[in-house]
JSON list of C-alpha atoms in Angstrom, two decimals:
[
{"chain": "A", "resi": 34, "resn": "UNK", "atom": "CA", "xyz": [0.56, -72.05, -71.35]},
{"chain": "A", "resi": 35, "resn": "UNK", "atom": "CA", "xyz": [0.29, -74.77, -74.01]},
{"chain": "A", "resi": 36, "resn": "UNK", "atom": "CA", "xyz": [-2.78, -74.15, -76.30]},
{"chain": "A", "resi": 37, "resn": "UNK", "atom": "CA", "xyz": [-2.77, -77.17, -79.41]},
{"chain": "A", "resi": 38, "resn": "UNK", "atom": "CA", "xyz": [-3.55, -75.99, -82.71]},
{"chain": "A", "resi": 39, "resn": "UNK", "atom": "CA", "xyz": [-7.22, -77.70, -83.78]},
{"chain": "A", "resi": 40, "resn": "UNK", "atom": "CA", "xyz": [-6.49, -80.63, -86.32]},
{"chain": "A", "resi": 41, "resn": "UNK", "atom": "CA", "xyz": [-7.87, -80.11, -90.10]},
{"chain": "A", "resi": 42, "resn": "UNK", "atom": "CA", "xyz": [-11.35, -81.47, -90.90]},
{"chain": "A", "resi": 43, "resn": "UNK", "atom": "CA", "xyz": [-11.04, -81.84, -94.24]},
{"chain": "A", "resi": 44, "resn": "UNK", "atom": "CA", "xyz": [-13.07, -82.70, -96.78]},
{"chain": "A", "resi": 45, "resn": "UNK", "atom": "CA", "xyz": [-13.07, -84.44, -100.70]},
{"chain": "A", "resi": 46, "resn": "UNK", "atom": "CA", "xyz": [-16.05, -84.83, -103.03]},
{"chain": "A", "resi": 47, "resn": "UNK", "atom": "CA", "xyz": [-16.69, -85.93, -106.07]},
{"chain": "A", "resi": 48, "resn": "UNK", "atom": "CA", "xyz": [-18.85, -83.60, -108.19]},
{"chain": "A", "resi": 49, "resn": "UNK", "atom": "CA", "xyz": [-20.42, -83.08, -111.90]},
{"chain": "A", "resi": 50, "resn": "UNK", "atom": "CA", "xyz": [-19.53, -79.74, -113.54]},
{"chain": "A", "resi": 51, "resn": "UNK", "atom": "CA", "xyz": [-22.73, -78.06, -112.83]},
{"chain": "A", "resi": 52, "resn": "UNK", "atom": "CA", "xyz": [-22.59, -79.09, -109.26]},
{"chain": "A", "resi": 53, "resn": "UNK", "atom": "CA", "xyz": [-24.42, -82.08, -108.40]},
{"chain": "A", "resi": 54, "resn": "UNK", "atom": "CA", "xyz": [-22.85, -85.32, -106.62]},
{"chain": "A", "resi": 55, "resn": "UNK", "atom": "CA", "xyz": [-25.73, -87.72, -107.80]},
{"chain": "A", "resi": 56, "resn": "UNK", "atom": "CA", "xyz": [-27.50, -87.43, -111.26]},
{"chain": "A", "resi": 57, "resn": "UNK", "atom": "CA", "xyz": [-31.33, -86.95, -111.69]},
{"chain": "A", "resi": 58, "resn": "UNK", "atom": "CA", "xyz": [-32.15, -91.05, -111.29]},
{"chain": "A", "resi": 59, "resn": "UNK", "atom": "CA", "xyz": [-29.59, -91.01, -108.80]},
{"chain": "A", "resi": 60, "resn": "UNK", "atom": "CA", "xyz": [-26.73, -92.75, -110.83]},
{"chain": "A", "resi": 61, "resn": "UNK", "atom": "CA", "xyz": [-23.36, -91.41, -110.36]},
{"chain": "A", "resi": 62, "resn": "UNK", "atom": "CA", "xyz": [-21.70, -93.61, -113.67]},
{"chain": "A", "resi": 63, "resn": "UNK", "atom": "CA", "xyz": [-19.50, -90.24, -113.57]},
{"chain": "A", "resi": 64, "resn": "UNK", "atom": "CA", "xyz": [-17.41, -91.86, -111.22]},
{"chain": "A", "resi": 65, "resn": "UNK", "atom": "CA", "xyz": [-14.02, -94.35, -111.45]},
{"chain": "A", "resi": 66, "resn": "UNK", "atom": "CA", "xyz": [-13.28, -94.80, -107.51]},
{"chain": "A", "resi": 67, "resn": "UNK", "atom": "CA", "xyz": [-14.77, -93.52, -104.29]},
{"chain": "A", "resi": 68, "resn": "UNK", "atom": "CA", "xyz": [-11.08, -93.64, -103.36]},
{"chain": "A", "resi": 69, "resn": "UNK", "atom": "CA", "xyz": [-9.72, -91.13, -105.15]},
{"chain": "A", "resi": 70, "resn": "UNK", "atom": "CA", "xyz": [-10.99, -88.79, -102.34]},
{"chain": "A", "resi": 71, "resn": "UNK", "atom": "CA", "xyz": [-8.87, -90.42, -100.15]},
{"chain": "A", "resi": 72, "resn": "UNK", "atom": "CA", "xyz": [-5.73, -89.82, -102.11]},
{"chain": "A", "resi": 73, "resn": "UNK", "atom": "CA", "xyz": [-5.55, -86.23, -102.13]},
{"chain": "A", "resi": 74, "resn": "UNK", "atom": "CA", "xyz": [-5.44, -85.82, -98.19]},
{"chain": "A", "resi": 75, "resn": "UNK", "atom": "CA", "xyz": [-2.45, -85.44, -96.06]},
{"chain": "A", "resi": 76, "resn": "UNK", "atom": "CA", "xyz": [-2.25, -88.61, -93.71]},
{"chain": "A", "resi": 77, "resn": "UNK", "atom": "CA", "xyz": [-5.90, -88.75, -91.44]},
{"chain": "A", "resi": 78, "resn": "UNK", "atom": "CA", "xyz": [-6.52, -90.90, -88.49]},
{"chain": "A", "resi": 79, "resn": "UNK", "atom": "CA", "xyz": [-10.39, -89.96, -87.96]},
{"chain": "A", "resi": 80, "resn": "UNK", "atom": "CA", "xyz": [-13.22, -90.64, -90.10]},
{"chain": "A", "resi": 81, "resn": "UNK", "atom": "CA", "xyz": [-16.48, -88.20, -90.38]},
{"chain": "A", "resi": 82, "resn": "UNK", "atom": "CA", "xyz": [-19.68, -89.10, -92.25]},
{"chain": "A", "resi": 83, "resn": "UNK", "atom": "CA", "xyz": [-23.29, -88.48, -92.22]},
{"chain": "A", "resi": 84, "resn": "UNK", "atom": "CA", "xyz": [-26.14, -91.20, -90.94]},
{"chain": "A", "resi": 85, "resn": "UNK", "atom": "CA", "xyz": [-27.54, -91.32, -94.62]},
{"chain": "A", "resi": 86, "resn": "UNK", "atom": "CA", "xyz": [-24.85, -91.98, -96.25]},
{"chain": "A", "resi": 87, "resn": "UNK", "atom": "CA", "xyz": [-22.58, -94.65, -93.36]},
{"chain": "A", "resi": 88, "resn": "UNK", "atom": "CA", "xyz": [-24.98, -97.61, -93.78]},
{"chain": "A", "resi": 89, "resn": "UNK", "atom": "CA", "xyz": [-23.91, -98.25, -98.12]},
{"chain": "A", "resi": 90, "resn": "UNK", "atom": "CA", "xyz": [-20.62, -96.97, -96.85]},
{"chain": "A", "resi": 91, "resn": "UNK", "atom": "CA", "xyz": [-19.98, -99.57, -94.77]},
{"chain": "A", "resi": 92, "resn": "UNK", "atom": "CA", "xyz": [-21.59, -102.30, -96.42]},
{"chain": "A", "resi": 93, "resn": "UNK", "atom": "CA", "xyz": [-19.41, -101.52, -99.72]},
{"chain": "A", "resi": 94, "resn": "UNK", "atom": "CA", "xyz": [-16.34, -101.41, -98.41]},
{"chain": "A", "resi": 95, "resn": "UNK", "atom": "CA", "xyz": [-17.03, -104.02, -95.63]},
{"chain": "A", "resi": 96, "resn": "UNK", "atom": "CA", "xyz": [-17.56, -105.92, -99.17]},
{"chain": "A", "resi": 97, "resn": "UNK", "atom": "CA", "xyz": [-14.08, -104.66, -100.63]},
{"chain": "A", "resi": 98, "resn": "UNK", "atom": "CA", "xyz": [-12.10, -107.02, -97.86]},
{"chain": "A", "resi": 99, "resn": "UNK", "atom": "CA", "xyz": [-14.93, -109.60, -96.78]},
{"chain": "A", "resi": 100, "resn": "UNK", "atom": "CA", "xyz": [-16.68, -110.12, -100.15]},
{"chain": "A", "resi": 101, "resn": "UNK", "atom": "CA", "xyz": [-14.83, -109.83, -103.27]},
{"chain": "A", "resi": 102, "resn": "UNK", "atom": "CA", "xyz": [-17.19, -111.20, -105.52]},
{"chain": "A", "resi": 103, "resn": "UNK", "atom": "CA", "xyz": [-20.18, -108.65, -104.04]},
{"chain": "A", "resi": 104, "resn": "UNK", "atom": "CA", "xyz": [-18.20, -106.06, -104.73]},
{"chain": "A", "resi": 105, "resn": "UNK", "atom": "CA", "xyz": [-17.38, -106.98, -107.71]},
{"chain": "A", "resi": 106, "resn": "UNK", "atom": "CA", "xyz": [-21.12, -107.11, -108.80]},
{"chain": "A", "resi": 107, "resn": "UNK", "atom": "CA", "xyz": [-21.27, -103.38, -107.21]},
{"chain": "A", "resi": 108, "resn": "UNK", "atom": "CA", "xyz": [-18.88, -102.25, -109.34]},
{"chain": "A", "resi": 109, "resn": "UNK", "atom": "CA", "xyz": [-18.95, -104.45, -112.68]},
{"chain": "A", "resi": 110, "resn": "UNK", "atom": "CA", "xyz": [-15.59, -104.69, -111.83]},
{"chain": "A", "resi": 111, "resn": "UNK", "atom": "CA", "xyz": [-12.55, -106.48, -109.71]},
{"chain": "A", "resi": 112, "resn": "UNK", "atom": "CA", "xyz": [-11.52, -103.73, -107.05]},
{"chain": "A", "resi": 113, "resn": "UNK", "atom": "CA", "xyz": [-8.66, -101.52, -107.55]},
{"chain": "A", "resi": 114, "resn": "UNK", "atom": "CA", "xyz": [-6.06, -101.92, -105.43]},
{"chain": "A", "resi": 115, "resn": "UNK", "atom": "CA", "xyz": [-6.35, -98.47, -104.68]},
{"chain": "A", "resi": 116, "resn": "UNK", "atom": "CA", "xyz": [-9.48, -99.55, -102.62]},
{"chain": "A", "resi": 117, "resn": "UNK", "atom": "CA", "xyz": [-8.61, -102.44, -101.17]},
{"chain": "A", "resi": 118, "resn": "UNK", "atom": "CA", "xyz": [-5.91, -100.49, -99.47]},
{"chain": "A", "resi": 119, "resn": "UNK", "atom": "CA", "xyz": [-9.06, -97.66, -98.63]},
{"chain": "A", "resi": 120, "resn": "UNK", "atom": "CA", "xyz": [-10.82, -100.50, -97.03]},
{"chain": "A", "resi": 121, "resn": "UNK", "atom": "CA", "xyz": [-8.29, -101.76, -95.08]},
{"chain": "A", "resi": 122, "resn": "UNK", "atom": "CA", "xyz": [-7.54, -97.91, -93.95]},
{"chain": "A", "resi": 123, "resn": "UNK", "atom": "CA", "xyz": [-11.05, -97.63, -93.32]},
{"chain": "A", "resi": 124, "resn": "UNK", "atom": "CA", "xyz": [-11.54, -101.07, -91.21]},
{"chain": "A", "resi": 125, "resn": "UNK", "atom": "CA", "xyz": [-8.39, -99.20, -88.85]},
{"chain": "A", "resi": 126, "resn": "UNK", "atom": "CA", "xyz": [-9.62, -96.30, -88.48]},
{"chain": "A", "resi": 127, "resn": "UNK", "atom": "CA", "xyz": [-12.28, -94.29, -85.88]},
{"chain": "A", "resi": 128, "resn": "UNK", "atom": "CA", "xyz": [-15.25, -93.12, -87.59]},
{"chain": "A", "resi": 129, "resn": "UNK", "atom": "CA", "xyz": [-17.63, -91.02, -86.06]},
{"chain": "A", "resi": 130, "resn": "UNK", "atom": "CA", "xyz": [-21.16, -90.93, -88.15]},
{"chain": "A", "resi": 131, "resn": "UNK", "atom": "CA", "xyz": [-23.26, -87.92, -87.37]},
{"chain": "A", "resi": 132, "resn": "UNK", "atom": "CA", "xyz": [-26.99, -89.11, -87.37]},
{"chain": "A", "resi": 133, "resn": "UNK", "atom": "CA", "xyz": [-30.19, -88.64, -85.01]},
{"chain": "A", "resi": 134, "resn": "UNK", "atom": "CA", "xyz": [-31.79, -91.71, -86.72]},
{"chain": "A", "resi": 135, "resn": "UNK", "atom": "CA", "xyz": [-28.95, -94.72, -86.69]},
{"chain": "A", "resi": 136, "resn": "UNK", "atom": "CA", "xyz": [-29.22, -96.22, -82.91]},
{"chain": "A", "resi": 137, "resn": "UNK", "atom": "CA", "xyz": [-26.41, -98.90, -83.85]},
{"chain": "A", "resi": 138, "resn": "UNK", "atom": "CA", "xyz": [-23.74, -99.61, -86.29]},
{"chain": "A", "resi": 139, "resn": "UNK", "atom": "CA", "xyz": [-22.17, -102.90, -86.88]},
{"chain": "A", "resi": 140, "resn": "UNK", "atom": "CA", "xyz": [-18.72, -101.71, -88.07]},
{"chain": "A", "resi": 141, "resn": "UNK", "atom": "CA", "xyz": [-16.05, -102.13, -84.69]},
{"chain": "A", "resi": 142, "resn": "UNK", "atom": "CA", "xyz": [-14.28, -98.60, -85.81]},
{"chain": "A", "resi": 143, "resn": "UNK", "atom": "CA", "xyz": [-17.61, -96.13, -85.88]},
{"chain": "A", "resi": 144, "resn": "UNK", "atom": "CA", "xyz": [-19.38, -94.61, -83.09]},
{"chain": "A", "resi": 145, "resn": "UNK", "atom": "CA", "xyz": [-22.54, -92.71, -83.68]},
{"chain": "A", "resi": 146, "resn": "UNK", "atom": "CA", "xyz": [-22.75, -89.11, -82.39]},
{"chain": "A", "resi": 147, "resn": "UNK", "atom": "CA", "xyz": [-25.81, -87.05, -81.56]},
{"chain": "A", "resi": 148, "resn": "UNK", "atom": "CA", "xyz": [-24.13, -83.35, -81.96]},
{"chain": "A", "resi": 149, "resn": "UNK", "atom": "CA", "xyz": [-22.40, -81.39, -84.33]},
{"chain": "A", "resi": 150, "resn": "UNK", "atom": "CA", "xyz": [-20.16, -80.02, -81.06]},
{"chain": "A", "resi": 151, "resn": "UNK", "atom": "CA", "xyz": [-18.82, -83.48, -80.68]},
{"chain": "A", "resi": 152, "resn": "UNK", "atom": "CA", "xyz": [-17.46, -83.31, -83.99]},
{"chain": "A", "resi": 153, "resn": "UNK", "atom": "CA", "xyz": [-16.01, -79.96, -83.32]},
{"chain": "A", "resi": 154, "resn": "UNK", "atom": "CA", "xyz": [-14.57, -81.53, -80.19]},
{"chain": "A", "resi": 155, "resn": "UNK", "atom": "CA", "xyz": [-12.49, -83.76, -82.30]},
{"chain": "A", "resi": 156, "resn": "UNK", "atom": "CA", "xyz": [-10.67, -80.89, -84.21]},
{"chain": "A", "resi": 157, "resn": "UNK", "atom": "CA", "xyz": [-9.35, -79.74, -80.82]},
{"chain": "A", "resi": 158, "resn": "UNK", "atom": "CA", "xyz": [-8.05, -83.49, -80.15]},
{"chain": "A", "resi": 159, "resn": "UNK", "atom": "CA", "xyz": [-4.40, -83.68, -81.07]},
{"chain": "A", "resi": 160, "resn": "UNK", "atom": "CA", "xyz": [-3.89, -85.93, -83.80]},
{"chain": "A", "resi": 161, "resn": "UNK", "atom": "CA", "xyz": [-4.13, -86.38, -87.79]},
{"chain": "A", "resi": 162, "resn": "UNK", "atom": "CA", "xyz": [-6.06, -84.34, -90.42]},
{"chain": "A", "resi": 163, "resn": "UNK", "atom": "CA", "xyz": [-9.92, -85.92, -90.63]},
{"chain": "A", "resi": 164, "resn": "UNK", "atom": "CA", "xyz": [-11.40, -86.86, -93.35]},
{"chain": "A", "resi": 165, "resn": "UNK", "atom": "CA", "xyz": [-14.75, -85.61, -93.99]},
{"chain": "A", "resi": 166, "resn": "UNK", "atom": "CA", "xyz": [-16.37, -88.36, -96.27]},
{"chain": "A", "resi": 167, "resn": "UNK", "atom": "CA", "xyz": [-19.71, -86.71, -96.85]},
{"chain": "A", "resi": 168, "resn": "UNK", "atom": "CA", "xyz": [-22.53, -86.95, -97.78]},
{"chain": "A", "resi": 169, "resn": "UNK", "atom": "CA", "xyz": [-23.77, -83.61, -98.59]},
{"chain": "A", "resi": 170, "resn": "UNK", "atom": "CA", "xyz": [-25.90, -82.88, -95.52]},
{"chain": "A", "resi": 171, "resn": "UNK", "atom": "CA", "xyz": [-22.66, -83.45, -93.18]},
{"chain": "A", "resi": 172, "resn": "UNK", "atom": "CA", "xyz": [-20.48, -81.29, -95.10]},
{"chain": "A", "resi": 173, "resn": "UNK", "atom": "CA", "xyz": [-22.84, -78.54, -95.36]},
{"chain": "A", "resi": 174, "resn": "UNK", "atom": "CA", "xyz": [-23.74, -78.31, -92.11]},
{"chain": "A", "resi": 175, "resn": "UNK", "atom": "CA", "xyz": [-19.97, -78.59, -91.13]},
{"chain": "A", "resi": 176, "resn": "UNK", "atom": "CA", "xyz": [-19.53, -75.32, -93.50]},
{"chain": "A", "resi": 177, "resn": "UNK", "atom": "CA", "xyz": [-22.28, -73.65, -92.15]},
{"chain": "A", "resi": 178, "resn": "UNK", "atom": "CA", "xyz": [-21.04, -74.26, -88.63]},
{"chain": "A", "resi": 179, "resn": "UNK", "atom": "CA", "xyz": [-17.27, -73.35, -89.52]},
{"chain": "A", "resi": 180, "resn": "UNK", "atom": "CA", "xyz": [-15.82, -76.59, -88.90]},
{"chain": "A", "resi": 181, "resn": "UNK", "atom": "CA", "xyz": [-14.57, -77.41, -92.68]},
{"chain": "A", "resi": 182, "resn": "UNK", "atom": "CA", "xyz": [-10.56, -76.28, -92.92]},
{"chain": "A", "resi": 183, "resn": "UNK", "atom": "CA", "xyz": [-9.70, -77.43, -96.77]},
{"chain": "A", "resi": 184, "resn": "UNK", "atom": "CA", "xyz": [-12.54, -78.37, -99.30]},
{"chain": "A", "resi": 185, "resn": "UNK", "atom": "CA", "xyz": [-11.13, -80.76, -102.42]},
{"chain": "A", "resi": 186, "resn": "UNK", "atom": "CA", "xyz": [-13.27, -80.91, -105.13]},
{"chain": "A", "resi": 187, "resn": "UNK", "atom": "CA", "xyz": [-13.05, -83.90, -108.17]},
{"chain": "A", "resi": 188, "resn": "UNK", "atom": "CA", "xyz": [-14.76, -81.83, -110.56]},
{"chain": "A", "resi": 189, "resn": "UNK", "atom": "CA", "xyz": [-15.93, -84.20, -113.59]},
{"chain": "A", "resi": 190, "resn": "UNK", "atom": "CA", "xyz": [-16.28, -83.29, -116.92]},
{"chain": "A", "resi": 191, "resn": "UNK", "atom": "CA", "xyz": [-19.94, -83.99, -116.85]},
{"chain": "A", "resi": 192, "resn": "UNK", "atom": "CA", "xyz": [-23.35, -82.16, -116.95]},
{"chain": "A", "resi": 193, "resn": "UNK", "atom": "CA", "xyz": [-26.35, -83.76, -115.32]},
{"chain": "A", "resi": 194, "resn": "UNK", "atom": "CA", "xyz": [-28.90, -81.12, -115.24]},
{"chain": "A", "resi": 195, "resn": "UNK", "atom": "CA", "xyz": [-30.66, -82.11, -112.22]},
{"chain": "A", "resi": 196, "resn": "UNK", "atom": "CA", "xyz": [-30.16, -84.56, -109.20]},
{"chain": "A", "resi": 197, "resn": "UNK", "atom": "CA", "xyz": [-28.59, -84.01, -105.76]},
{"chain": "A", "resi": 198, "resn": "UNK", "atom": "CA", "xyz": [-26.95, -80.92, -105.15]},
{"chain": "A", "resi": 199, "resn": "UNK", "atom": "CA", "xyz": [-23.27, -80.58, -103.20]},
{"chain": "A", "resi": 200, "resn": "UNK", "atom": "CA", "xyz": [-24.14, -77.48, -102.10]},
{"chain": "A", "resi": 201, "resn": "UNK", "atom": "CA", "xyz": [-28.36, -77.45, -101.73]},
{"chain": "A", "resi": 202, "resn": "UNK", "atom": "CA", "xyz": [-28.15, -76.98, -97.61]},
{"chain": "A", "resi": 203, "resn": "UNK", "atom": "CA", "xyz": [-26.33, -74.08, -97.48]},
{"chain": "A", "resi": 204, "resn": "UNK", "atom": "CA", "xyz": [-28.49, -71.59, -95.00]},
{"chain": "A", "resi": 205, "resn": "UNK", "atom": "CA", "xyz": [-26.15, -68.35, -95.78]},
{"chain": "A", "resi": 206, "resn": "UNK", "atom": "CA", "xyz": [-23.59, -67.29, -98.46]},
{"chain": "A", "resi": 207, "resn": "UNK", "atom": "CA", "xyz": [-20.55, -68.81, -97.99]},
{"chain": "A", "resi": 208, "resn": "UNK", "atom": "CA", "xyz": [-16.47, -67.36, -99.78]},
{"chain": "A", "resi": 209, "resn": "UNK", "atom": "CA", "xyz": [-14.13, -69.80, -100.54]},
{"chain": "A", "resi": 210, "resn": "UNK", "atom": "CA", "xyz": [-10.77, -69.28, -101.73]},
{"chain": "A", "resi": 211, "resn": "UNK", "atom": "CA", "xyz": [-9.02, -71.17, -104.41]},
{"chain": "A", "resi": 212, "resn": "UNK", "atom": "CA", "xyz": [-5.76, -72.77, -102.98]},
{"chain": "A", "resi": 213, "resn": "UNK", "atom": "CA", "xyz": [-5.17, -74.63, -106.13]},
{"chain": "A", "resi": 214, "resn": "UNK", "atom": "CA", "xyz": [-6.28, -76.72, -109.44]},
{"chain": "A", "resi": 215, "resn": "UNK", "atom": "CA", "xyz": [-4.99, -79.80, -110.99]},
{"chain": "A", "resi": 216, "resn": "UNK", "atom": "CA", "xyz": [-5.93, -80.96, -113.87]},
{"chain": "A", "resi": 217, "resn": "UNK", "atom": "CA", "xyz": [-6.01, -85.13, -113.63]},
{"chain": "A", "resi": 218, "resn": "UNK", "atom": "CA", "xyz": [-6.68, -87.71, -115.78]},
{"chain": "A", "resi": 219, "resn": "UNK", "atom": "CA", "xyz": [-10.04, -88.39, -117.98]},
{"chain": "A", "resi": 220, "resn": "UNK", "atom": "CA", "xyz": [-10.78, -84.47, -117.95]},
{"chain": "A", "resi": 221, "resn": "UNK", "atom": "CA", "xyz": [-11.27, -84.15, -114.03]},
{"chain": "A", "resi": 222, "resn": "UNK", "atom": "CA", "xyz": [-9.92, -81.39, -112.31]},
{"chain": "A", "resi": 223, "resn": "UNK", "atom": "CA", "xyz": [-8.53, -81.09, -108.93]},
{"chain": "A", "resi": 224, "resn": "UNK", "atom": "CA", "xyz": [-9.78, -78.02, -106.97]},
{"chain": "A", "resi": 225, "resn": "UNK", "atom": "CA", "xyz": [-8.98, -77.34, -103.75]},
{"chain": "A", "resi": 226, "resn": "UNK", "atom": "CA", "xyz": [-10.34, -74.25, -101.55]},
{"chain": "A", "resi": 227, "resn": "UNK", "atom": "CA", "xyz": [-10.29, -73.18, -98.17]},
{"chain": "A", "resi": 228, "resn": "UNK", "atom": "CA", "xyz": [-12.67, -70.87, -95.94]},
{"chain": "A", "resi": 229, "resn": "UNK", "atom": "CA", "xyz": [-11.82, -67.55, -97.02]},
{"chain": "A", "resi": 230, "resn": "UNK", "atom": "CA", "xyz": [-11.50, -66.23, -93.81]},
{"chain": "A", "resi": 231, "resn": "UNK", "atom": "CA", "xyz": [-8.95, -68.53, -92.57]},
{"chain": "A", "resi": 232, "resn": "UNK", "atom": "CA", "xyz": [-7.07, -68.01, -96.15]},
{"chain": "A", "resi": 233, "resn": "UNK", "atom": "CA", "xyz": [-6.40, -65.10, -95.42]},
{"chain": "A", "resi": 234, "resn": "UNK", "atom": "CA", "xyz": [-5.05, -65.44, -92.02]},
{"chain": "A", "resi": 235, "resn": "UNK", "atom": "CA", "xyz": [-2.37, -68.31, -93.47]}
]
């Protein structure tokens, strides 16, 4: 009998050094690239994000291809070409946004999804590694329902004191184990854990 081995759901944020994704005004200045995320993943062919988070998603890197000069006054910058090429990965590939709000999304690639078991459905499709995007209420409740394989953390040498937390949804204690760290440029670190459980199995 055949049995396929589930694909990784894998996940890359961007956080401050005492823990928090957005600062207390919700400014994340911290931050050079949401690409960078991207680049630390073995090759993916599935998107996963939360409702709350797809609609700026989408509109800012919809922007990145179709509107160079709105992005540009997003980011008080010309785009890297480190995210043009995420936008044009993005525009290619499925994305499924978890959400009980969003009833329609204009991007061709996404699909909204109702269930948290639909999501765990695609990690027993064959395929690619998924990305995980975020936000924080998606990967949380991915943790919490033991669908997160690899966790990679951009840890910036910042402290915010207050704002949104990565982890502030997490029902029940939770181990991690450290798989590796990286130091990278600007004083970032590269951290990357998995589930301790399935650590330890590997």
């Amino acid at each position: 009998m055949t049995t396929t081995t589930p694909r990784a759901l894998i996940s890359a944020m961007q956080v401050t050094l005492d823990g928090y994704i957005l600062g207390p005004k919700d400014e994340v200045d911290w931050v050079d690239s949401w690409a960078d995320g991207l680049e630390l993943l073995p090759p993916v062919d599935a998107f996963v994000l939360g409702g709350g988070m797809f609609p700026r998603y989408e509109q800012f890197w919809t922007a990145i291809l179709d509107d160079p000069s709105a992005a540009s006054d997003m980011l008080g910058r010309d785009p890297y070409p480190r995210e043009i090429a995420y936008a044009r990965a993005a525009a290619e590939t499925p994305h499924l946004v978890l959400s009980n709000t969003l009833t329609d999304v204009s991007w061709p690639t996404a699909q909204i999804v109702h269930d948290i078991d639909e999501i765990g459905a695609l990690r027993q499709q064959p395929g690619k590694a998924v990305y995980v995007v975020g936000g924080p209420g998606l990967l949380n409740s991915l943790i919490h329902a033991g669908l997160i394989d690899e966790l990679h953390l951009i840890v910036h040498s910042v402290v915010v004191g207050d704002g949104t937390a990565l982890f502030g949804g997490i029902p029940e204690r939770r181990a991690f184990e450290l798989m590796s760290a990286e130091p990278m440029a600007s004083g970032r670190v590269h951290l990357t854990y998995r589930p301790a459980a399935d650590a330890a199995e590997r």
